[in-house]
Every structure is written in C-alpha cells, then in structure tokens.
C-alpha cells in the first residue's frame, strides 16, 4: 500500500496510496518529541468499525485509485486489529457513530517479515499472513503501510504512533518507503533515516529499546545473579527437580521414596528456582478441570534465607492464572498455614484435614482474579503451541510458518 501526501506523495512499497498535507517548513517534528497531548486536544484516534473502514477505503480510493483492496485490509485486520487506526477531528467525533476522516495503516511484522522487508522480498500489496504478528504477539518491526490524512489530520499520524507505544509495541522500530521527494521529506521530518534494506531505499525510525520483561515463571537466564525461576522442559531439568526433592523430603523429612515420587511427576508442570545458576528449589503444579493444585514446594536448606520460596509460589500462581485457572488448591502442612495465607490461600469452609508421610495437612484454596492475558480458545493459535511457560515468545513452530506448505510426506508418497 502506498501513501499519498496531499500535493505530494509518500509511498510504502507497492501501489496504494496515503494522503497527508505538506508539513510546515519550520522545525522538525520527530516522532519521539511530538507533543501528542496538544494534538489530542484537536484530533481523536480510534479503531474503525467495519462499515467505517469500508467507507474510509472507498473515500481514499477517489484520490488513490491504486489503494490496496478492502479485502486485503480486512484480512490484515483479522490477523492484528491494531493495524488500522482511524483519525477524526475532535469537534466532529461522536462515539455513538464514530466516523473517521483519515487513517494510518501499519503492518506488524514478525522476525521473518522483518527479514523479508530488509531483503527487499516483502510483498506489501498482499502481505503474507506468515510474516505478520498477531495482536498479542510483540512484533519485530512496524511497517508504515499507508497513511490517509489530509490537512488538519496530519498531526494524527503522531497520535497514532503514540498509540503504538503500549508495553507490547514500545521500543519496536518503524520502517517505511518513500516514492517521491515529498514523501522522503516527510519521513526525514519525522526523524526517519534512509539507507536500510537491500536496495538502500528503506527508511528506518529507531525507537529506544525496552528491556525485556519476562514473566516470573520464565525469569531465569544463565549467568544471572540473584533468585530466578524457570519451567522444567528437559530430562536434565527433571533430574534437578528429583535431586532437590530427594534432598528436602527424603533426606530431611524422612519421607519414603514411593510416597515422595508418587507417579504424578510426568503429568505435571515443574518450576525450578535458581540462585545464580545453582538449582535451589522447586514447585509442582497439577491441572484439573476447574482448579490447579500447587504442591511439592521444596527449597534446599542453604537457600532458605533467600526469597526462593516466595518466588516459586508467586511464579506458580501466575503460570496457573495465565493458563486460565482462577481456583488454586493445595494441602498445607498445618505449621505452614500462615506462609500460604500470605499469597491469598485460605482454609475454606468444610476444608478437610489429612495426614500423610508423617505430617498433618489441611486443605486451602486461593480464589484468584482472572488474568488479563489468559490463554484460551480464540487467542493466536501459535501461542497455544509454544513451549510451556514461553507463551510470550515466538517459538520454533512460529518460525516454521514462514516456510511454504509442501506436505513433504504426503506429496512424496503421491509421487511414488
């Protein structure tokens, strides 16, 4: 899709245009320094309704006959609804009947999409779905696909880019192409630098990198100091869990082997706590129809003066909530009821007391708030097939979707 600037043009890559008034000759209006609070007094940026989107595309096509088809825009929006933002003058905006006067369209590219863009092979006229990031996936780059913003609406471009500064998009670089000298002037004014891509025609706006914030159940990285937690994903990780629990429950609490290793370890998720790179504690979580059971918390004696136990329990609660569980259940040793109460667990009405492995226990329950990013049917299906506890990062199967569909085993048999 291309961008047309009223009285000048700024293009993306393939024909389809975008309209913006010429900028004032004075000062540069770099994206990072724009006073969006001032712009917001006069303009509104919002997600267009399906009917409004069709009307906007039709209106833009009067001036821009080679604009990308509505069906293509709708397909992109189905992958990531944040891709098109409408702009309107505030005094004309009616929330009961929102009608845009212009729009900014962006393509949220995954790593494969960015690589294709930089190599000059990305088809912006019909963007492949495999190269686009979903709404709940942090993109590798944001490609300015099209802008249609005449005269007073020009400031809305900065307003839209400011919307793309939420935690999910913060620090993600912008890319664009200019088809005309006027378009190049616009990009330069906004702070874009020319020279990227295979042919040097790609414009790039580098945003300040944001340190990656990992969830508490995936905070461990080799070489880190302090307390961290990771999900056990390998046989070596499971060996660490076995060693930790053997040291705590069998050696210290004289628990018989068959009672400690009860046949449930291969049907559970295990968390490992580290102090530096040293395994220091573990926690097991088992999942049932409408609740998750937190159990087998163990911390090596030499690390009980750290916050390891707290880090493991908080990580376990967060992981269960992300998986959609709101009821977390456990059997607490009576002497440790106060510890579990710190996280919101309570001895509920009708809770039973029980004895096993020579200790007395009581049932406890935590009623948790729903997680805002809980995984369920309807989210990006690639999130669901990522490694346990790594739902926030693209995995091997995400990357494999950049390959063409070849069905090698099926086609190979048919060819014989």
mmCIF file of C-alpha atoms in Angstrom:
data_model
loop_
_atom_site.group_PDB
_atom_site.id
_atom_site.type_symbol
_atom_site.label_atom_id
_atom_site.label_comp_id
_atom_site.label_asym_id
_atom_site.label_seq_id
_atom_site.Cartn_x
_atom_site.Cartn_y
_atom_site.Cartn_z
ATOM 1 C CA UNK A 1 0.000 0.000 0.000
ATOM 2 C CA UNK A 2 1.335 3.472 -0.797
ATOM 3 C CA UNK A 3 0.916 6.780 0.900
ATOM 4 C CA UNK A 4 -0.287 9.932 -0.851
ATOM 5 C CA UNK A 5 0.576 13.296 0.634
ATOM 6 C CA UNK A 6 -1.876 15.951 -0.445
ATOM 7 C CA UNK A 7 0.050 17.775 -3.123
ATOM 8 C CA UNK A 8 2.909 15.263 -2.743
ATOM 9 C CA UNK A 9 3.292 11.510 -2.333
ATOM 10 C CA UNK A 10 4.839 9.168 0.227
ATOM 11 C CA UNK A 11 4.753 5.503 -0.752
ATOM 12 C CA UNK A 12 5.217 2.272 1.101
ATOM 13 C CA UNK A 13 6.373 -0.353 -1.371
ATOM 14 C CA UNK A 14 3.651 -1.433 -3.732
ATOM 15 C CA UNK A 15 0.977 0.772 -5.293
ATOM 16 C CA UNK A 16 -1.689 2.007 -2.881
ATOM 17 C CA UNK A 17 -1.523 5.485 -1.509
ATOM 18 C CA UNK A 18 -1.638 7.673 1.502
ATOM 19 C CA UNK A 19 -2.598 11.306 1.890
ATOM 20 C CA UNK A 20 -1.085 13.932 4.179
ATOM 21 C CA UNK A 21 -0.787 17.710 3.882
ATOM 22 C CA UNK A 22 2.629 19.256 3.412
ATOM 23 C CA UNK A 23 4.389 19.923 6.711
ATOM 24 C CA UNK A 24 5.317 23.419 7.787
ATOM 25 C CA UNK A 25 8.811 24.355 6.716
ATOM 26 C CA UNK A 26 9.942 25.248 10.202
ATOM 27 C CA UNK A 27 11.099 22.786 12.714
ATOM 28 C CA UNK A 28 11.368 19.027 12.508
ATOM 29 C CA UNK A 29 8.523 17.117 14.126
ATOM 30 C CA UNK A 30 10.326 13.948 15.160
ATOM 31 C CA UNK A 31 8.115 11.161 16.440
ATOM 32 C CA UNK A 32 9.944 10.870 19.738
ATOM 33 C CA UNK A 33 9.491 14.567 20.540
ATOM 34 C CA UNK A 34 5.897 15.160 19.429
ATOM 35 C CA UNK A 35 3.552 16.779 21.973
ATOM 36 C CA UNK A 36 0.706 14.340 21.492
ATOM 37 C CA UNK A 37 -1.175 15.922 24.391
ATOM 38 C CA UNK A 38 -1.580 19.056 22.285
ATOM 39 C CA UNK A 39 -2.566 17.090 19.194
ATOM 40 C CA UNK A 40 -5.143 15.162 21.232
ATOM 41 C CA UNK A 41 -6.979 18.403 22.017
ATOM 42 C CA UNK A 42 -7.995 18.654 18.391
ATOM 43 C CA UNK A 43 -7.866 15.102 16.999
ATOM 44 C CA UNK A 44 -9.092 11.653 18.008
ATOM 45 C CA UNK A 45 -7.538 8.299 17.066
ATOM 46 C CA UNK A 46 -9.723 5.182 17.307
ATOM 47 C CA UNK A 47 -10.277 1.734 15.801
ATOM 48 C CA UNK A 48 -12.722 1.983 12.887
ATOM 49 C CA UNK A 49 -15.884 -0.093 12.711
ATOM 50 C CA UNK A 50 -16.190 -2.472 9.728
ATOM 51 C CA UNK A 51 -18.629 -0.111 7.981
ATOM 52 C CA UNK A 52 -16.452 2.921 8.665
ATOM 53 C CA UNK A 53 -13.378 1.118 7.378
ATOM 54 C CA UNK A 54 -15.127 0.362 4.092
ATOM 55 C CA UNK A 55 -16.233 3.973 3.783
ATOM 56 C CA UNK A 56 -12.703 5.260 4.527
ATOM 57 C CA UNK A 57 -11.099 2.967 1.956
ATOM 58 C CA UNK A 58 -13.710 3.997 -0.630
ATOM 59 C CA UNK A 59 -13.156 7.702 0.123
ATOM 60 C CA UNK A 60 -9.387 7.338 -0.096
ATOM 61 C CA UNK A 61 -9.669 5.486 -3.394
ATOM 62 C CA UNK A 62 -11.203 8.578 -5.045
ATOM 63 C CA UNK A 63 -7.781 10.210 -4.807
ATOM 64 C CA UNK A 64 -5.817 6.970 -4.699
ATOM 65 C CA UNK A 65 -7.243 4.547 -7.270
ATOM 66 C CA UNK A 66 -4.454 2.010 -6.725
ATOM 67 C CA UNK A 67 -5.117 1.657 -2.985
ATOM 68 C CA UNK A 68 -4.967 -1.917 -1.697
ATOM 69 C CA UNK A 69 -8.340 -3.716 -1.860
ATOM 70 C CA UNK A 70 -10.649 -3.610 1.137
ATOM 71 C CA UNK A 71 -10.493 -7.421 1.337
ATOM 72 C CA UNK A 72 -6.717 -7.275 1.803
ATOM 73 C CA UNK A 73 -7.044 -4.697 4.572
ATOM 74 C CA UNK A 74 -9.722 -6.796 6.266
ATOM 75 C CA UNK A 75 -7.502 -9.886 6.060
ATOM 76 C CA UNK A 76 -4.664 -7.996 7.750
ATOM 77 C CA UNK A 77 -7.043 -6.709 10.431
ATOM 78 C CA UNK A 78 -8.209 -10.267 11.092
ATOM 79 C CA UNK A 79 -4.625 -11.116 11.992
ATOM 80 C CA UNK A 80 -3.995 -7.967 14.026
ATOM 81 C CA UNK A 81 -6.861 -5.495 14.673
ATOM 82 C CA UNK A 82 -4.319 -2.843 15.726
ATOM 83 C CA UNK A 83 -3.167 -2.493 12.100
ATOM 84 C CA UNK A 84 -5.539 0.324 11.095
ATOM 85 C CA UNK A 85 -6.385 3.358 13.241
ATOM 86 C CA UNK A 86 -8.880 5.996 12.108
ATOM 87 C CA UNK A 87 -8.410 9.732 12.717
ATOM 88 C CA UNK A 88 -11.113 12.380 13.142
ATOM 89 C CA UNK A 89 -11.338 15.977 14.297
ATOM 90 C CA UNK A 90 -12.423 16.012 17.927
ATOM 91 C CA UNK A 91 -15.264 18.504 17.436
ATOM 92 C CA UNK A 92 -16.815 16.196 14.831
ATOM 93 C CA UNK A 93 -16.280 12.925 16.699
ATOM 94 C CA UNK A 94 -19.366 11.140 18.028
ATOM 95 C CA UNK A 95 -18.713 7.933 19.990
ATOM 96 C CA UNK A 96 -22.250 6.763 19.206
ATOM 97 C CA UNK A 97 -21.498 6.947 15.492
ATOM 98 C CA UNK A 98 -17.695 7.080 15.051
ATOM 99 C CA UNK A 99 -16.709 8.195 11.579
ATOM 100 C CA UNK A 100 -13.088 8.563 10.577
ATOM 101 C CA UNK A 101 -11.836 11.298 8.288
ATOM 102 C CA UNK A 102 -8.469 9.669 7.692
ATOM 103 C CA UNK A 103 -6.446 6.662 8.780
ATOM 104 C CA UNK A 104 -2.994 5.236 9.384
ATOM 105 C CA UNK A 105 -2.337 1.609 8.455
ATOM 106 C CA UNK A 106 0.649 -0.364 9.710
ATOM 107 C CA UNK A 107 1.832 -3.922 9.216
ATOM 108 C CA UNK A 108 3.037 -5.625 12.389
ATOM 109 C CA UNK A 109 5.884 -7.791 11.148
ATOM 110 C CA UNK A 110 7.322 -10.821 12.902
ATOM 111 C CA UNK A 111 11.030 -11.688 12.598
ATOM 112 C CA UNK A 112 10.522 -13.439 9.282
ATOM 113 C CA UNK A 113 8.555 -10.440 7.989
ATOM 114 C CA UNK A 114 11.294 -8.019 9.004
ATOM 115 C CA UNK A 115 13.907 -10.206 7.324
ATOM 116 C CA UNK A 116 11.860 -10.225 4.109
ATOM 117 C CA UNK A 117 11.394 -6.445 4.287
ATOM 118 C CA UNK A 118 15.111 -5.851 4.710
ATOM 119 C CA UNK A 119 15.899 -8.291 1.908
ATOM 120 C CA UNK A 120 13.505 -6.496 -0.456
ATOM 121 C CA UNK A 121 11.264 -9.553 -0.920
ATOM 122 C CA UNK A 122 8.313 -8.461 1.219
ATOM 123 C CA UNK A 123 5.065 -8.072 -0.757
ATOM 124 C CA UNK A 124 3.270 -5.129 0.846
ATOM 125 C CA UNK A 125 0.439 -5.291 -1.698
ATOM 126 C CA UNK A 126 -0.638 -8.746 -0.442
ATOM 127 C CA UNK A 127 1.187 -9.260 2.873
ATOM 128 C CA UNK A 128 1.622 -12.989 3.625
ATOM 129 C CA UNK A 129 -0.066 -13.985 6.884
ATOM 130 C CA UNK A 130 3.007 -15.983 7.897
ATOM 131 C CA UNK A 131 5.039 -12.772 8.073
ATOM 132 C CA UNK A 132 2.620 -10.816 10.291
ATOM 133 C CA UNK A 133 2.479 -10.700 14.083
ATOM 134 C CA UNK A 134 -0.819 -11.288 15.865
ATOM 135 C CA UNK A 135 -2.399 -8.792 18.258
ATOM 136 C CA UNK A 136 -0.948 -10.469 21.363
ATOM 137 C CA UNK A 137 2.496 -11.050 19.851
ATOM 138 C CA UNK A 138 5.254 -8.452 20.129
ATOM 139 C CA UNK A 139 6.251 -7.580 16.544
ATOM 140 C CA UNK A 140 9.846 -7.378 15.352
ATOM 141 C CA UNK A 141 9.050 -4.226 13.337
ATOM 142 C CA UNK A 142 6.169 -1.895 12.443
ATOM 143 C CA UNK A 143 5.913 -1.115 8.739
ATOM 144 C CA UNK A 144 4.050 2.086 7.855
ATOM 145 C CA UNK A 145 1.752 0.589 5.249
ATOM 146 C CA UNK A 146 -0.465 3.552 4.398
ATOM 147 C CA UNK A 147 -1.459 6.991 5.655
ATOM 148 C CA UNK A 148 -4.519 8.942 4.511
ATOM 149 C CA UNK A 149 -4.615 12.163 6.497
ATOM 150 C CA UNK A 150 -5.402 15.441 4.776
ATOM 151 C CA UNK A 151 -4.679 18.911 6.054
ATOM 152 C CA UNK A 152 -5.535 19.244 9.750
ATOM 153 C CA UNK A 153 -5.467 15.495 10.197
ATOM 154 C CA UNK A 154 -1.700 15.367 9.626
ATOM 155 C CA UNK A 155 -0.982 15.620 13.347
ATOM 156 C CA UNK A 156 -2.990 12.451 13.811
ATOM 157 C CA UNK A 157 -0.057 10.477 12.432
ATOM 158 C CA UNK A 158 1.891 11.240 15.611
ATOM 159 C CA UNK A 159 -1.194 10.467 17.686
ATOM 160 C CA UNK A 160 -1.490 7.027 16.083
ATOM 161 C CA UNK A 161 2.207 6.306 16.525
ATOM 162 C CA UNK A 162 1.835 7.236 20.191
ATOM 163 C CA UNK A 163 -0.866 4.554 20.495
ATOM 164 C CA UNK A 164 1.779 2.119 19.326
ATOM 165 C CA UNK A 165 3.782 2.782 22.489
ATOM 166 C CA UNK A 166 1.919 0.371 24.743
ATOM 167 C CA UNK A 167 4.102 -2.247 26.508
ATOM 168 C CA UNK A 168 3.538 -4.636 23.599
ATOM 169 C CA UNK A 169 4.777 -2.172 20.945
ATOM 170 C CA UNK A 170 7.088 0.068 22.965
ATOM 171 C CA UNK A 171 10.624 0.084 21.566
ATOM 172 C CA UNK A 172 9.633 -1.608 18.271
ATOM 173 C CA UNK A 173 11.214 0.238 15.317
ATOM 174 C CA UNK A 174 9.218 1.797 12.451
ATOM 175 C CA UNK A 175 10.027 1.222 8.776
ATOM 176 C CA UNK A 176 8.656 2.879 5.628
ATOM 177 C CA UNK A 177 9.417 3.616 1.982
ATOM 178 C CA UNK A 178 9.184 6.917 0.102
ATOM 179 C CA UNK A 179 8.068 7.009 -3.528
ATOM 180 C CA UNK A 180 8.594 10.738 -4.097
ATOM 181 C CA UNK A 181 10.897 13.543 -2.892
ATOM 182 C CA UNK A 182 7.976 14.993 -0.920
ATOM 183 C CA UNK A 183 7.455 11.662 0.809
ATOM 184 C CA UNK A 184 11.150 11.494 1.614
ATOM 185 C CA UNK A 185 10.940 14.984 3.126
ATOM 186 C CA UNK A 186 8.038 13.886 5.306
ATOM 187 C CA UNK A 187 9.903 10.851 6.585
ATOM 188 C CA UNK A 188 13.020 12.879 7.246
ATOM 189 C CA UNK A 189 10.974 15.468 9.126
ATOM 190 C CA UNK A 190 9.526 12.722 11.308
ATOM 191 C CA UNK A 191 13.042 11.522 12.141
ATOM 192 C CA UNK A 192 13.302 8.519 9.805
ATOM 193 C CA UNK A 193 16.798 7.736 8.462
ATOM 194 C CA UNK A 194 17.320 6.431 4.937
ATOM 195 C CA UNK A 195 19.636 3.623 3.960
ATOM 196 C CA UNK A 196 18.131 0.340 5.123
ATOM 197 C CA UNK A 197 17.084 -2.671 3.113
ATOM 198 C CA UNK A 198 18.690 -4.489 0.220
ATOM 199 C CA UNK A 199 18.486 -1.502 -2.151
ATOM 200 C CA UNK A 200 19.022 1.239 0.442
ATOM 201 C CA UNK A 201 15.529 2.700 -0.098
ATOM 202 C CA UNK A 202 14.069 1.633 3.234
ATOM 203 C CA UNK A 203 13.536 4.344 5.849
ATOM 204 C CA UNK A 204 14.022 3.442 9.482
ATOM 205 C CA UNK A 205 12.980 5.121 12.738
ATOM 206 C CA UNK A 206 14.838 3.560 15.677
ATOM 207 C CA UNK A 207 12.952 3.683 18.946
ATOM 208 C CA UNK A 208 14.563 3.313 22.344
ATOM 209 C CA UNK A 209 14.948 -0.397 23.110
ATOM 210 C CA UNK A 210 12.868 -1.620 26.020
ATOM 211 C CA UNK A 211 14.389 -4.203 28.355
ATOM 212 C CA UNK A 212 12.570 -7.489 28.019
ATOM 213 C CA UNK A 213 10.291 -8.139 30.993
ATOM 214 C CA UNK A 214 9.880 -11.863 31.461
ATOM 215 C CA UNK A 215 7.043 -13.393 33.475
ATOM 216 C CA UNK A 216 8.032 -14.668 36.941
ATOM 217 C CA UNK A 217 7.907 -18.303 35.794
ATOM 218 C CA UNK A 218 10.449 -17.660 32.997
ATOM 219 C CA UNK A 219 12.883 -15.256 34.661
ATOM 220 C CA UNK A 220 15.989 -17.465 34.729
ATOM 221 C CA UNK A 221 18.817 -16.838 32.281
ATOM 222 C CA UNK A 222 22.282 -18.446 32.513
ATOM 223 C CA UNK A 223 24.746 -16.145 34.218
ATOM 224 C CA UNK A 224 22.141 -14.122 36.095
ATOM 225 C CA UNK A 225 22.704 -13.383 39.766
ATOM 226 C CA UNK A 226 20.010 -13.485 42.412
ATOM 227 C CA UNK A 227 16.791 -15.507 42.555
ATOM 228 C CA UNK A 228 15.042 -16.604 39.338
ATOM 229 C CA UNK A 229 12.578 -19.260 38.173
ATOM 230 C CA UNK A 230 12.201 -21.441 35.074
ATOM 231 C CA UNK A 231 9.835 -24.144 33.840
ATOM 232 C CA UNK A 232 11.370 -27.620 33.672
ATOM 233 C CA UNK A 233 11.426 -28.566 29.987
ATOM 234 C CA UNK A 234 14.065 -31.282 29.662
ATOM 235 C CA UNK A 235 15.043 -34.575 31.275
ATOM 236 C CA UNK A 236 18.013 -32.757 32.804
ATOM 237 C CA UNK A 237 15.606 -30.256 34.386
ATOM 238 C CA UNK A 238 13.516 -33.126 35.752
ATOM 239 C CA UNK A 239 16.696 -34.633 37.225
ATOM 240 C CA UNK A 240 17.272 -31.335 39.045
ATOM 241 C CA UNK A 241 13.750 -31.485 40.460
ATOM 242 C CA UNK A 242 14.253 -35.070 41.647
ATOM 243 C CA UNK A 243 17.554 -34.176 43.327
ATOM 244 C CA UNK A 244 16.034 -31.158 45.078
ATOM 245 C CA UNK A 245 13.034 -33.031 46.427
ATOM 246 C CA UNK A 246 15.136 -36.010 47.476
ATOM 247 C CA UNK A 247 17.398 -33.666 49.468
ATOM 248 C CA UNK A 248 14.478 -31.934 51.211
ATOM 249 C CA UNK A 249 11.765 -34.538 51.640
ATOM 250 C CA UNK A 250 13.665 -37.810 51.757
ATOM 251 C CA UNK A 251 16.882 -36.678 53.498
ATOM 252 C CA UNK A 252 15.449 -34.040 55.857
ATOM 253 C CA UNK A 253 11.875 -35.214 56.434
ATOM 254 C CA UNK A 254 12.490 -38.972 56.138
ATOM 255 C CA UNK A 255 9.747 -39.345 53.511
ATOM 256 C CA UNK A 256 9.713 -42.825 51.893
ATOM 257 C CA UNK A 257 10.710 -42.844 48.209
ATOM 258 C CA UNK A 258 7.402 -44.247 46.930
ATOM 259 C CA UNK A 259 5.467 -41.550 48.803
ATOM 260 C CA UNK A 260 7.596 -38.668 47.547
ATOM 261 C CA UNK A 261 7.786 -39.831 43.935
ATOM 262 C CA UNK A 262 4.125 -40.675 43.691
ATOM 263 C CA UNK A 263 3.632 -41.290 39.968
ATOM 264 C CA UNK A 264 2.430 -37.765 39.198
ATOM 265 C CA UNK A 265 5.692 -36.144 38.134
ATOM 266 C CA UNK A 266 5.246 -36.904 34.426
ATOM 267 C CA UNK A 267 1.742 -35.424 34.380
ATOM 268 C CA UNK A 268 2.642 -32.095 35.989
ATOM 269 C CA UNK A 269 4.424 -28.817 35.322
ATOM 270 C CA UNK A 270 7.534 -28.265 37.444
ATOM 271 C CA UNK A 271 9.151 -24.952 38.301
ATOM 272 C CA UNK A 272 12.843 -24.757 39.241
ATOM 273 C CA UNK A 273 14.168 -21.906 41.351
ATOM 274 C CA UNK A 274 17.754 -20.772 40.920
ATOM 275 C CA UNK A 275 20.156 -18.687 42.965
ATOM 276 C CA UNK A 276 22.550 -17.588 40.293
ATOM 277 C CA UNK A 277 22.937 -20.756 38.224
ATOM 278 C CA UNK A 278 22.516 -23.131 41.165
ATOM 279 C CA UNK A 279 19.215 -25.083 41.444
ATOM 280 C CA UNK A 280 17.872 -24.102 44.859
ATOM 281 C CA UNK A 281 14.194 -25.022 44.933
ATOM 282 C CA UNK A 282 11.247 -26.449 43.013
ATOM 283 C CA UNK A 283 7.462 -26.495 42.870
ATOM 284 C CA UNK A 284 4.974 -28.823 41.178
ATOM 285 C CA UNK A 285 1.641 -27.828 39.622
ATOM 286 C CA UNK A 286 -1.039 -30.281 38.506
ATOM 287 C CA UNK A 287 -4.060 -29.181 36.490
ATOM 288 C CA UNK A 288 -7.624 -30.451 36.851
ATOM 289 C CA UNK A 289 -10.920 -29.433 35.246
ATOM 290 C CA UNK A 290 -11.593 -26.236 37.179
ATOM 291 C CA UNK A 291 -8.634 -25.848 39.508
ATOM 292 C CA UNK A 292 -4.849 -26.143 39.657
ATOM 293 C CA UNK A 293 -3.083 -27.796 42.583
ATOM 294 C CA UNK A 294 0.102 -26.197 43.907
ATOM 295 C CA UNK A 295 2.283 -28.766 45.660
ATOM 296 C CA UNK A 296 5.724 -30.218 46.436
ATOM 297 C CA UNK A 297 7.359 -26.887 47.296
ATOM 298 C CA UNK A 298 10.953 -27.652 48.279
ATOM 299 C CA UNK A 299 13.895 -25.327 48.998
ATOM 300 C CA UNK A 300 17.402 -26.513 49.835
ATOM 301 C CA UNK A 301 18.390 -25.750 53.441
ATOM 302 C CA UNK A 302 21.266 -23.457 52.480
ATOM 303 C CA UNK A 303 18.930 -21.204 50.455
ATOM 304 C CA UNK A 304 16.080 -20.793 52.945
ATOM 305 C CA UNK A 305 17.376 -17.386 53.947
ATOM 306 C CA UNK A 306 16.591 -16.134 50.415
ATOM 307 C CA UNK A 307 13.176 -15.287 48.935
ATOM 308 C CA UNK A 308 13.223 -18.515 46.952
ATOM 309 C CA UNK A 309 10.012 -19.988 48.410
ATOM 310 C CA UNK A 310 8.116 -16.743 47.752
ATOM 311 C CA UNK A 311 9.449 -16.521 44.176
ATOM 312 C CA UNK A 312 8.396 -20.097 43.400
ATOM 313 C CA UNK A 313 4.873 -19.749 44.800
ATOM 314 C CA UNK A 314 4.246 -16.433 43.055
ATOM 315 C CA UNK A 315 5.549 -17.870 39.786
ATOM 316 C CA UNK A 316 3.309 -20.925 40.166
ATOM 317 C CA UNK A 317 0.217 -18.800 40.814
ATOM 318 C CA UNK A 318 0.977 -16.589 37.811
ATOM 319 C CA UNK A 319 1.553 -19.554 35.491
ATOM 320 C CA UNK A 320 -1.739 -21.157 36.543
ATOM 321 C CA UNK A 321 -3.603 -17.865 36.025
ATOM 322 C CA UNK A 322 -2.123 -17.418 32.528
ATOM 323 C CA UNK A 323 -3.383 -20.916 31.725
ATOM 324 C CA UNK A 324 -6.843 -19.666 32.661
ATOM 325 C CA UNK A 325 -7.175 -21.072 36.188
ATOM 326 C CA UNK A 326 -8.779 -18.918 38.882
ATOM 327 C CA UNK A 327 -9.059 -21.523 41.657
ATOM 328 C CA UNK A 328 -5.774 -22.751 43.103
ATOM 329 C CA UNK A 329 -5.885 -25.532 45.643
ATOM 330 C CA UNK A 330 -3.300 -27.052 47.980
ATOM 331 C CA UNK A 331 -2.600 -29.235 51.018
ATOM 332 C CA UNK A 332 -0.672 -27.133 53.503
ATOM 333 C CA UNK A 333 1.206 -28.516 56.450
ATOM 334 C CA UNK A 334 -0.606 -27.077 59.467
ATOM 335 C CA UNK A 335 2.561 -25.385 60.662
ATOM 336 C CA UNK A 336 2.791 -23.523 57.321
ATOM 337 C CA UNK A 337 -0.796 -22.228 57.012
ATOM 338 C CA UNK A 338 0.470 -18.709 57.810
ATOM 339 C CA UNK A 339 3.012 -18.884 54.976
ATOM 340 C CA UNK A 340 0.392 -19.868 52.379
ATOM 341 C CA UNK A 341 -2.012 -17.226 53.704
ATOM 342 C CA UNK A 342 0.433 -14.544 52.551
ATOM 343 C CA UNK A 343 -0.462 -15.385 48.926
ATOM 344 C CA UNK A 344 -4.228 -15.337 49.494
ATOM 345 C CA UNK A 345 -4.781 -19.013 50.256
ATOM 346 C CA UNK A 346 -7.329 -19.678 52.995
ATOM 347 C CA UNK A 347 -8.681 -22.645 54.889
ATOM 348 C CA UNK A 348 -12.152 -22.740 53.339
ATOM 349 C CA UNK A 349 -15.430 -23.779 54.937
ATOM 350 C CA UNK A 350 -15.630 -27.551 55.024
ATOM 351 C CA UNK A 351 -11.873 -27.985 54.415
ATOM 352 C CA UNK A 352 -10.697 -31.421 55.443
ATOM 353 C CA UNK A 353 -7.652 -32.285 57.469
ATOM 354 C CA UNK A 354 -5.470 -35.168 56.370
ATOM 355 C CA UNK A 355 -2.293 -36.978 57.335
ATOM 356 C CA UNK A 356 0.328 -38.439 55.003
ATOM 357 C CA UNK A 357 4.064 -39.032 55.094
ATOM 358 C CA UNK A 358 4.009 -38.394 58.876
ATOM 359 C CA UNK A 359 2.780 -34.769 58.669
ATOM 360 C CA UNK A 360 -0.628 -33.189 59.275
ATOM 361 C CA UNK A 361 -2.186 -31.145 56.477
ATOM 362 C CA UNK A 362 -5.268 -29.040 55.780
ATOM 363 C CA UNK A 363 -6.951 -28.066 52.529
ATOM 364 C CA UNK A 364 -6.506 -24.454 51.385
ATOM 365 C CA UNK A 365 -7.918 -22.520 48.435
ATOM 366 C CA UNK A 366 -6.995 -19.326 46.562
ATOM 367 C CA UNK A 367 -9.699 -17.584 44.520
ATOM 368 C CA UNK A 368 -7.668 -15.537 42.025
ATOM 369 C CA UNK A 369 -8.656 -12.706 39.712
ATOM 370 C CA UNK A 370 -8.813 -13.620 36.001
ATOM 371 C CA UNK A 371 -5.534 -12.983 34.209
ATOM 372 C CA UNK A 372 -5.835 -10.252 31.528
ATOM 373 C CA UNK A 373 -3.797 -12.365 29.086
ATOM 374 C CA UNK A 374 -5.162 -15.789 29.987
ATOM 375 C CA UNK A 375 -4.782 -18.332 27.203
ATOM 376 C CA UNK A 376 -7.995 -19.723 25.772
ATOM 377 C CA UNK A 377 -9.725 -20.602 22.549
ATOM 378 C CA UNK A 378 -9.732 -17.511 20.346
ATOM 379 C CA UNK A 379 -6.183 -16.331 21.031
ATOM 380 C CA UNK A 380 -3.495 -16.637 18.379
ATOM 381 C CA UNK A 381 -3.272 -20.434 17.885
ATOM 382 C CA UNK A 382 0.515 -20.185 17.614
ATOM 383 C CA UNK A 383 0.585 -19.041 21.259
ATOM 384 C CA UNK A 384 -1.108 -22.278 22.332
ATOM 385 C CA UNK A 385 1.534 -24.490 20.685
ATOM 386 C CA UNK A 386 4.539 -22.678 22.158
ATOM 387 C CA UNK A 387 6.639 -24.331 24.899
ATOM 388 C CA UNK A 388 5.119 -24.401 28.378
ATOM 389 C CA UNK A 389 5.728 -21.069 30.090
ATOM 390 C CA UNK A 390 7.119 -19.465 26.938
ATOM 391 C CA UNK A 391 3.814 -18.224 25.569
ATOM 392 C CA UNK A 392 5.195 -14.668 25.467
ATOM 393 C CA UNK A 393 7.859 -15.581 22.882
ATOM 394 C CA UNK A 394 7.658 -16.865 19.324
ATOM 395 C CA UNK A 395 8.809 -20.490 19.188
ATOM 396 C CA UNK A 396 10.100 -22.900 16.565
ATOM 397 C CA UNK A 397 6.623 -23.513 15.135
ATOM 398 C CA UNK A 398 6.041 -19.750 14.789
ATOM 399 C CA UNK A 399 9.203 -19.530 12.706
ATOM 400 C CA UNK A 400 8.261 -22.570 10.637
ATOM 401 C CA UNK A 401 5.128 -20.841 9.310
ATOM 402 C CA UNK A 402 7.346 -18.684 7.115
ATOM 403 C CA UNK A 403 8.016 -21.799 5.013
ATOM 404 C CA UNK A 404 5.721 -22.694 2.163
ATOM 405 C CA UNK A 405 3.195 -25.501 2.597
ATOM 406 C CA UNK A 406 4.773 -28.542 0.876
ATOM 407 C CA UNK A 407 3.313 -31.548 2.751
ATOM 408 C CA UNK A 408 6.549 -33.491 2.136
ATOM 409 C CA UNK A 409 5.399 -36.878 3.447
ATOM 410 C CA UNK A 410 2.093 -36.769 1.571
ATOM 411 C CA UNK A 411 3.477 -35.389 -1.687
ATOM 412 C CA UNK A 412 6.365 -37.844 -1.525
ATOM 413 C CA UNK A 413 4.010 -40.810 -1.343
ATOM 414 C CA UNK A 414 1.835 -39.487 -4.150
ATOM 415 C CA UNK A 415 4.900 -39.075 -6.367
ATOM 416 C CA UNK A 416 5.880 -42.741 -5.993
#
